[in-house]
Amino acid sequence: MNTRTSATSQHSSKRPRTDSPADAPNQATRSTPWFEDGNIILEAEGQQFKVFRGILAAKSVVFADMFTVGQPGIDGLVEGCPVVHLSDKAEDLKVVLEFLFNSQHRKDSHIPGQYQALQFSIVAAFLALGRKYQISHLREIAVSRITYAFPSDLKEYEIYRPNGVFENFKTWELLHLANLLREQELLVCLPATLFFCVYLHDIRHLSIVDSAPSASQPVLSMQNLRVCIDGHRDLCELTSCHTLAWLTPGQKGADDCQFRLNGVLSLMSSTPCDKARITLYNETVNPLVPCSPFALWDAEGAKGLCSPCKVAAQTTHNAGRQAVWDQLPGVFGLPDWDELKAKWSTVSSLYDGLTL
């Protein structure tokens, strides 16, 4: 990001203009917000926004510092206002400025589950520019939604709820979110996000390897793609070893299995529960283990087991889900949950003193 002026060339009468229209530089276009009585113009990707310097400075220490570096020269004036050139995407800057200068956009609930749904592109802009320009309220709007939809706790995870915080959330936007979280160091939400990428890829609702169908649909970054491919293999193995361990051939079952307690069947090498377990194993795990380590317990999926064996299987299943969740960050090459949460608390505290 640099601050410079936009010059409106003043040609000397002794040197007539000879360049053709095709040779003329591209002119910046006016965009909204544009206040006629504004006193500063921000420009990004050839789009200009006319706003108020004092309001920007009050909301962002970065802008405040930028404005005090030095006064732009006379050649940098457009409609009497200095121009600041920014390296941001024009659309991101537009949504941020519209929020800051439109009171209707600033009404937002801070109660989890009662958020106003926002388009993902808006949340992404708030997260990136809120951090870059240290506008804490923008950043908080983004972070609260992302952490609510992609939590670090298994019980919270069980409610998949991006549509509750993102307006018309598309599955391909998960790829953009994963890239964004790594770029913005919101790593505490990355394990759950990457898992959804892997899981939806596994059930063919999303492709993590194909090229983007259009420029607006981002491809997963190479780093995230690599950990997702490796993570898929590990998650399938963890599903088999933990969540579905109760299906493992030779599993003893419950000590109080109704069939084992039966005097007649106690001498049998295998009980009806053992046979049912083999059938369920072949239906569920053999030959391909599903990438579903966090699937909720389904009693119908344990058909054929006696009641005590079903209870034992459910206990193993639920303990397995938690065991895999505890290992989830490591699956994607990240520090454990405690370190991710501690790091996030440290990063977040840098902005706690900033308010709008």
Coordinates of C-alpha atoms in Angstrom, one line a residue:
M1 CA 0.0 0.0 0.0
N2 CA 1.4 3.4 -0.8
T3 CA 0.1 6.9 -0.7
R4 CA 0.6 9.0 -3.7
T5 CA -1.3 11.6 -5.7
S6 CA -3.3 11.4 -8.9
A7 CA -2.2 14.0 -11.2
T8 CA -4.4 15.9 -13.7
S9 CA -1.9 16.9 -16.3
Q10 CA -1.7 20.5 -17.2
H11 CA -0.4 20.8 -20.8
S12 CA 1.6 23.9 -21.8
S13 CA 0.0 26.0 -24.5
K14 CA 3.4 25.8 -26.3
R15 CA 3.2 22.0 -26.6
P16 CA -0.1 21.0 -28.2
R17 CA -1.4 17.6 -27.3
T18 CA -0.5 15.0 -29.9
D19 CA -1.5 11.7 -28.3
S20 CA -4.5 9.9 -29.8
P21 CA -7.5 8.7 -27.7
A22 CA -6.0 5.2 -27.9
D23 CA -2.8 6.4 -26.4
A24 CA -4.5 8.3 -23.5
P25 CA -4.2 6.7 -20.1
N26 CA -7.3 5.0 -18.6
Q27 CA -9.4 7.4 -16.6
A28 CA -10.5 6.4 -13.1
T29 CA -14.2 5.9 -12.8
R30 CA -16.4 7.4 -10.0
S31 CA -18.0 4.8 -7.7
T32 CA -20.2 4.9 -4.6
P33 CA -19.9 6.0 -1.9
W34 CA -19.3 9.4 -3.4
F35 CA -20.1 12.4 -1.2
E36 CA -20.1 15.8 -3.1
D37 CA -18.8 17.5 0.1
G38 CA -16.2 14.8 0.8
N39 CA -12.6 15.8 1.2
I40 CA -10.6 12.7 0.4
I41 CA -10.7 10.3 -2.6
L42 CA -9.6 6.7 -2.3
E43 CA -8.7 4.9 -5.5
A44 CA -8.4 1.1 -6.1
E45 CA -8.3 -0.7 -9.4
G46 CA -9.2 2.4 -11.3
Q47 CA -12.3 3.1 -9.1
Q48 CA -12.6 6.2 -7.0
F49 CA -14.5 6.8 -3.8
K50 CA -15.0 10.3 -2.3
V51 CA -15.5 10.2 1.5
F52 CA -14.5 12.1 4.6
R53 CA -10.9 12.1 5.8
G54 CA -11.8 12.8 9.5
I55 CA -14.3 9.9 9.7
L56 CA -11.8 7.5 8.2
A57 CA -9.1 8.7 10.5
A58 CA -11.4 8.3 13.6
K59 CA -12.2 4.7 12.6
S60 CA -8.7 3.5 11.5
V61 CA -5.4 4.4 13.0
V62 CA -3.8 3.2 9.8
F63 CA -5.7 5.8 7.7
A64 CA -5.0 8.4 10.4
D65 CA -1.3 7.8 10.2
M66 CA -1.4 7.7 6.4
F67 CA -3.1 11.1 6.3
T68 CA -0.5 12.7 8.6
V69 CA 2.5 11.5 6.6
G70 CA 2.4 14.6 4.4
Q71 CA 0.0 16.7 2.4
P72 CA -0.4 15.7 -1.3
G73 CA 0.8 18.2 -3.8
I74 CA -1.4 20.4 -5.9
D75 CA -1.0 18.0 -8.9
G76 CA -2.7 15.3 -6.8
L77 CA -6.1 17.0 -6.5
V78 CA -9.3 15.8 -8.1
E79 CA -12.2 18.1 -7.6
G80 CA -10.1 19.8 -5.0
C81 CA -9.5 16.6 -3.0
P82 CA -6.3 14.7 -2.6
V83 CA -6.3 11.1 -3.9
V84 CA -4.9 8.1 -2.0
H85 CA -4.1 5.1 -4.2
L86 CA -4.7 1.7 -2.5
S87 CA -3.7 -1.8 -3.5
D88 CA -7.0 -3.3 -2.4
K89 CA -9.6 -4.9 -4.6
A90 CA -12.1 -2.2 -5.6
E91 CA -15.1 -4.3 -4.7
D92 CA -13.7 -5.0 -1.2
L93 CA -13.0 -1.3 -0.6
K94 CA -16.5 -0.4 -1.8
V95 CA -18.3 -2.7 0.6
V96 CA -16.2 -1.5 3.5
L97 CA -16.7 2.2 2.8
E98 CA -20.4 1.6 2.3
F99 CA -20.6 0.0 5.7
L100 CA -18.6 2.8 7.4
F101 CA -20.5 5.6 5.8
N102 CA -24.1 4.2 5.8
S103 CA -25.7 3.9 9.2
Q104 CA -28.3 1.4 7.9
H105 CA -25.4 -1.1 7.4
R106 CA -24.0 -0.7 10.9
K107 CA -26.9 -2.4 12.7
D108 CA -25.8 -5.9 13.6
S109 CA -26.5 -8.3 16.4
H110 CA -23.6 -9.6 18.4
I111 CA -25.6 -12.6 19.8
P112 CA -24.6 -15.9 18.3
G113 CA -27.3 -17.4 16.2
Q114 CA -29.0 -14.0 15.7
Y115 CA -26.5 -12.5 13.2
Q116 CA -27.8 -10.8 10.1
A117 CA -26.8 -13.0 7.2
L118 CA -24.2 -11.4 4.9
Q119 CA -22.8 -12.4 1.6
F120 CA -19.6 -14.3 2.0
S121 CA -17.7 -11.8 -0.2
I122 CA -18.7 -9.0 2.3
V123 CA -17.5 -11.0 5.3
A124 CA -14.3 -11.8 3.5
A125 CA -13.7 -8.1 2.8
F126 CA -14.5 -7.1 6.4
L127 CA -12.0 -9.7 7.7
A128 CA -9.1 -8.7 5.3
L129 CA -9.5 -4.9 5.3
G130 CA -10.7 -4.8 8.9
R131 CA -7.3 -6.3 9.8
K132 CA -5.2 -4.4 7.3
Y133 CA -6.6 -1.0 8.4
Q134 CA -7.2 -2.0 12.1
I135 CA -10.9 -1.3 12.0
S136 CA -11.9 -3.6 14.9
H137 CA -15.6 -3.5 14.5
L138 CA -15.5 -4.7 10.9
R139 CA -13.1 -7.5 11.8
E140 CA -15.3 -8.6 14.7
I141 CA -18.3 -8.8 12.4
A142 CA -16.4 -11.2 10.2
V143 CA -14.6 -13.2 13.0
S144 CA -17.8 -13.7 15.0
R145 CA -19.6 -15.2 12.0
I146 CA -16.7 -17.4 10.9
T147 CA -16.0 -18.8 14.4
Y148 CA -19.7 -19.5 14.9
A149 CA -20.0 -21.4 11.6
F150 CA -16.7 -23.2 11.8
P151 CA -16.0 -23.7 15.6
S152 CA -13.1 -25.4 17.5
D153 CA -15.5 -27.4 19.7
L154 CA -17.0 -30.7 18.5
K155 CA -20.4 -30.1 20.1
E156 CA -20.6 -26.7 18.3
Y157 CA -19.4 -28.3 15.1
E158 CA -22.3 -30.7 15.1
I159 CA -24.6 -27.9 13.9
Y160 CA -23.3 -27.1 10.4
R161 CA -24.6 -23.6 10.1
P162 CA -22.8 -21.4 7.5
N163 CA -26.2 -20.6 6.0
G164 CA -27.2 -19.0 9.3
V165 CA -24.4 -16.4 9.0
F166 CA -23.7 -16.3 5.3
E167 CA -26.3 -15.3 2.8
N168 CA -26.8 -18.0 0.1
F169 CA -23.5 -19.7 1.0
K170 CA -22.1 -21.8 -1.9
T171 CA -20.0 -24.9 -1.3
W172 CA -17.2 -23.6 -3.5
E173 CA -16.9 -20.6 -1.2
L174 CA -15.4 -23.0 1.3
L175 CA -12.2 -23.0 -0.9
H176 CA -12.0 -19.3 -0.7
L177 CA -12.6 -19.3 3.0
A178 CA -9.8 -21.8 3.6
N179 CA -7.4 -19.6 1.6
L180 CA -8.6 -16.5 3.5
L181 CA -8.3 -18.1 6.9
R182 CA -4.7 -19.0 6.3
E183 CA -3.8 -15.6 4.8
Q184 CA -5.5 -13.8 7.7
E185 CA -4.1 -16.1 10.3
L186 CA -7.5 -17.1 11.7
L187 CA -6.1 -20.6 12.0
V188 CA -8.4 -21.7 14.8
C189 CA -11.2 -22.0 12.2
L190 CA -9.1 -23.7 9.6
P191 CA -9.3 -27.4 10.8
A192 CA -13.2 -27.4 10.6
T193 CA -13.1 -25.6 7.3
L194 CA -10.6 -27.9 5.7
F195 CA -12.5 -30.9 7.0
F196 CA -15.6 -29.7 5.2
C197 CA -13.6 -29.3 2.0
V198 CA -12.4 -32.9 2.3
Y199 CA -15.7 -34.3 3.3
L200 CA -17.7 -32.6 0.6
H201 CA -15.0 -33.7 -1.9
D202 CA -15.4 -37.3 -0.7
I203 CA -19.1 -37.3 -1.2
R204 CA -18.7 -35.5 -4.6
H205 CA -20.5 -32.3 -3.6
L206 CA -17.3 -30.3 -4.2
S207 CA -14.0 -30.7 -6.0
I208 CA -10.9 -29.5 -4.4
V209 CA -8.6 -30.3 -7.4
D210 CA -10.4 -28.9 -10.4
S211 CA -9.7 -25.5 -11.8
A212 CA -12.2 -22.8 -10.9
P213 CA -15.2 -22.7 -13.3
S214 CA -14.9 -18.9 -13.4
A215 CA -12.7 -16.2 -12.2
S216 CA -15.0 -15.5 -9.3
Q217 CA -14.7 -19.0 -7.9
P218 CA -11.2 -19.4 -6.4
V219 CA -9.1 -22.5 -6.5
L220 CA -7.8 -24.0 -3.2
S221 CA -4.3 -22.8 -2.6
M222 CA -1.5 -25.3 -3.2
Q223 CA -0.7 -25.5 0.5
N224 CA -4.3 -26.2 1.5
L225 CA -4.8 -28.6 -1.4
R226 CA -1.8 -30.6 -0.3
V227 CA -2.9 -31.0 3.3
C228 CA -6.4 -31.8 2.1
I229 CA -5.2 -34.7 -0.1
D230 CA -3.0 -36.1 2.7
G231 CA -5.7 -35.4 5.3
H232 CA -8.3 -37.4 3.4
R233 CA -6.3 -40.5 3.7
D234 CA -5.6 -39.9 7.4
L235 CA -9.3 -39.1 8.2
C236 CA -10.4 -42.3 6.5
E237 CA -8.0 -44.3 8.7
L238 CA -9.0 -42.4 11.8
T239 CA -12.7 -43.1 11.0
S240 CA -11.9 -46.9 10.9
C241 CA -9.7 -46.9 14.0
H242 CA -11.8 -44.7 16.2
T243 CA -15.4 -43.8 15.2
L244 CA -16.2 -47.2 13.6
A245 CA -13.8 -49.2 15.8
W246 CA -16.9 -51.1 17.1
L247 CA -17.3 -52.7 13.7
T248 CA -13.8 -54.2 13.6
P249 CA -13.9 -57.9 12.9
G250 CA -13.2 -59.8 16.1
Q251 CA -14.5 -57.0 18.3
K252 CA -15.7 -58.6 21.6
G253 CA -18.8 -56.6 22.0
A254 CA -20.5 -55.9 25.3
D255 CA -19.6 -57.9 28.4
D256 CA -23.3 -58.3 29.1
C257 CA -24.2 -59.3 25.5
Q258 CA -27.6 -61.0 25.7
F259 CA -26.4 -63.9 23.6
R260 CA -23.2 -64.5 25.5
L261 CA -25.1 -64.5 28.8
N262 CA -27.4 -67.2 27.4
G263 CA -26.2 -70.5 28.6
V264 CA -26.9 -72.3 25.4
L265 CA -25.2 -69.7 23.1
S266 CA -22.2 -69.1 25.4
L267 CA -20.4 -72.1 23.9
M268 CA -20.8 -70.8 20.3
S269 CA -17.7 -69.4 18.6
S270 CA -19.7 -66.5 17.3
T271 CA -23.0 -65.0 18.4
P272 CA -25.7 -63.3 16.3
C273 CA -24.1 -60.0 17.4
D274 CA -20.7 -61.1 16.0
K275 CA -22.3 -62.1 12.7
A276 CA -24.3 -58.8 12.6
R277 CA -21.1 -56.9 13.2
I278 CA -19.4 -58.6 10.2
T279 CA -22.3 -57.8 8.0
L280 CA -22.3 -54.2 9.1
Y281 CA -18.6 -54.0 8.5
N282 CA -18.9 -55.3 4.9
E283 CA -21.7 -52.8 4.3
T284 CA -20.0 -49.8 5.8
V285 CA -16.2 -50.1 5.8
N286 CA -15.3 -52.8 3.3
P287 CA -13.8 -52.1 0.8
L288 CA -13.7 -48.3 1.2
V289 CA -13.7 -46.6 4.6
P290 CA -15.9 -43.5 4.5
C291 CA -14.4 -40.1 5.4
S292 CA -17.0 -39.5 8.1
P293 CA -15.3 -39.5 11.5
F294 CA -17.8 -37.1 13.0
A295 CA -21.0 -38.8 11.8
L296 CA -23.6 -38.8 14.6
W297 CA -24.6 -42.2 16.1
D298 CA -27.4 -43.8 14.2
A299 CA -29.1 -46.8 16.0
E300 CA -30.3 -48.0 12.6
G301 CA -26.7 -48.5 11.6
A302 CA -26.3 -51.0 14.3
K303 CA -29.1 -53.3 13.3
G304 CA -28.7 -56.9 14.4
L305 CA -26.9 -56.1 17.7
C306 CA -28.5 -56.8 21.0
S307 CA -29.3 -53.8 23.2
P308 CA -26.2 -54.1 25.4
C309 CA -24.0 -54.3 22.4
K310 CA -25.7 -51.3 20.8
V311 CA -25.0 -49.3 23.9
A312 CA -21.3 -50.4 23.9
A313 CA -21.0 -49.6 20.2
Q314 CA -22.5 -46.1 20.7
T315 CA -20.1 -45.4 23.6
T316 CA -17.1 -46.4 21.3
H317 CA -18.5 -44.4 18.4
N318 CA -18.9 -41.2 20.4
A319 CA -15.5 -41.6 22.1
G320 CA -14.0 -42.1 18.7
R321 CA -15.6 -38.9 17.3
Q322 CA -14.0 -36.9 20.1
A323 CA -10.7 -38.6 19.7
V324 CA -10.6 -37.8 16.0
W325 CA -11.7 -34.2 16.6
D326 CA -8.8 -33.8 19.1
Q327 CA -6.4 -34.9 16.4
L328 CA -8.0 -32.8 13.6
P329 CA -5.6 -29.9 13.5
G330 CA -2.6 -32.3 13.3
V331 CA -4.3 -34.0 10.3
F332 CA -3.9 -30.8 8.4
G333 CA -0.4 -30.0 9.7
L334 CA -1.5 -27.4 12.3
P335 CA -0.7 -27.1 16.0
D336 CA -3.2 -28.6 18.5
W337 CA -6.4 -27.0 19.5
D338 CA -5.0 -25.5 22.7
E339 CA -2.2 -23.8 20.8
L340 CA -4.5 -22.6 18.0
K341 CA -6.9 -21.0 20.6
A342 CA -4.0 -19.4 22.5
K343 CA -2.5 -18.0 19.4
W344 CA -5.9 -16.6 18.3
S345 CA -6.4 -15.0 21.6
T346 CA -3.0 -13.3 21.3
V347 CA -3.7 -12.1 17.8
S348 CA -7.2 -10.9 18.7
S349 CA -6.0 -8.9 21.7
L350 CA -4.0 -6.6 19.4
Y351 CA -7.2 -5.1 18.3
D352 CA -9.3 -5.1 21.5
G353 CA -8.6 -1.5 22.2
L354 CA -9.9 -0.3 18.8
T355 CA -13.5 0.7 18.5
L356 CA -15.7 2.4 16.0

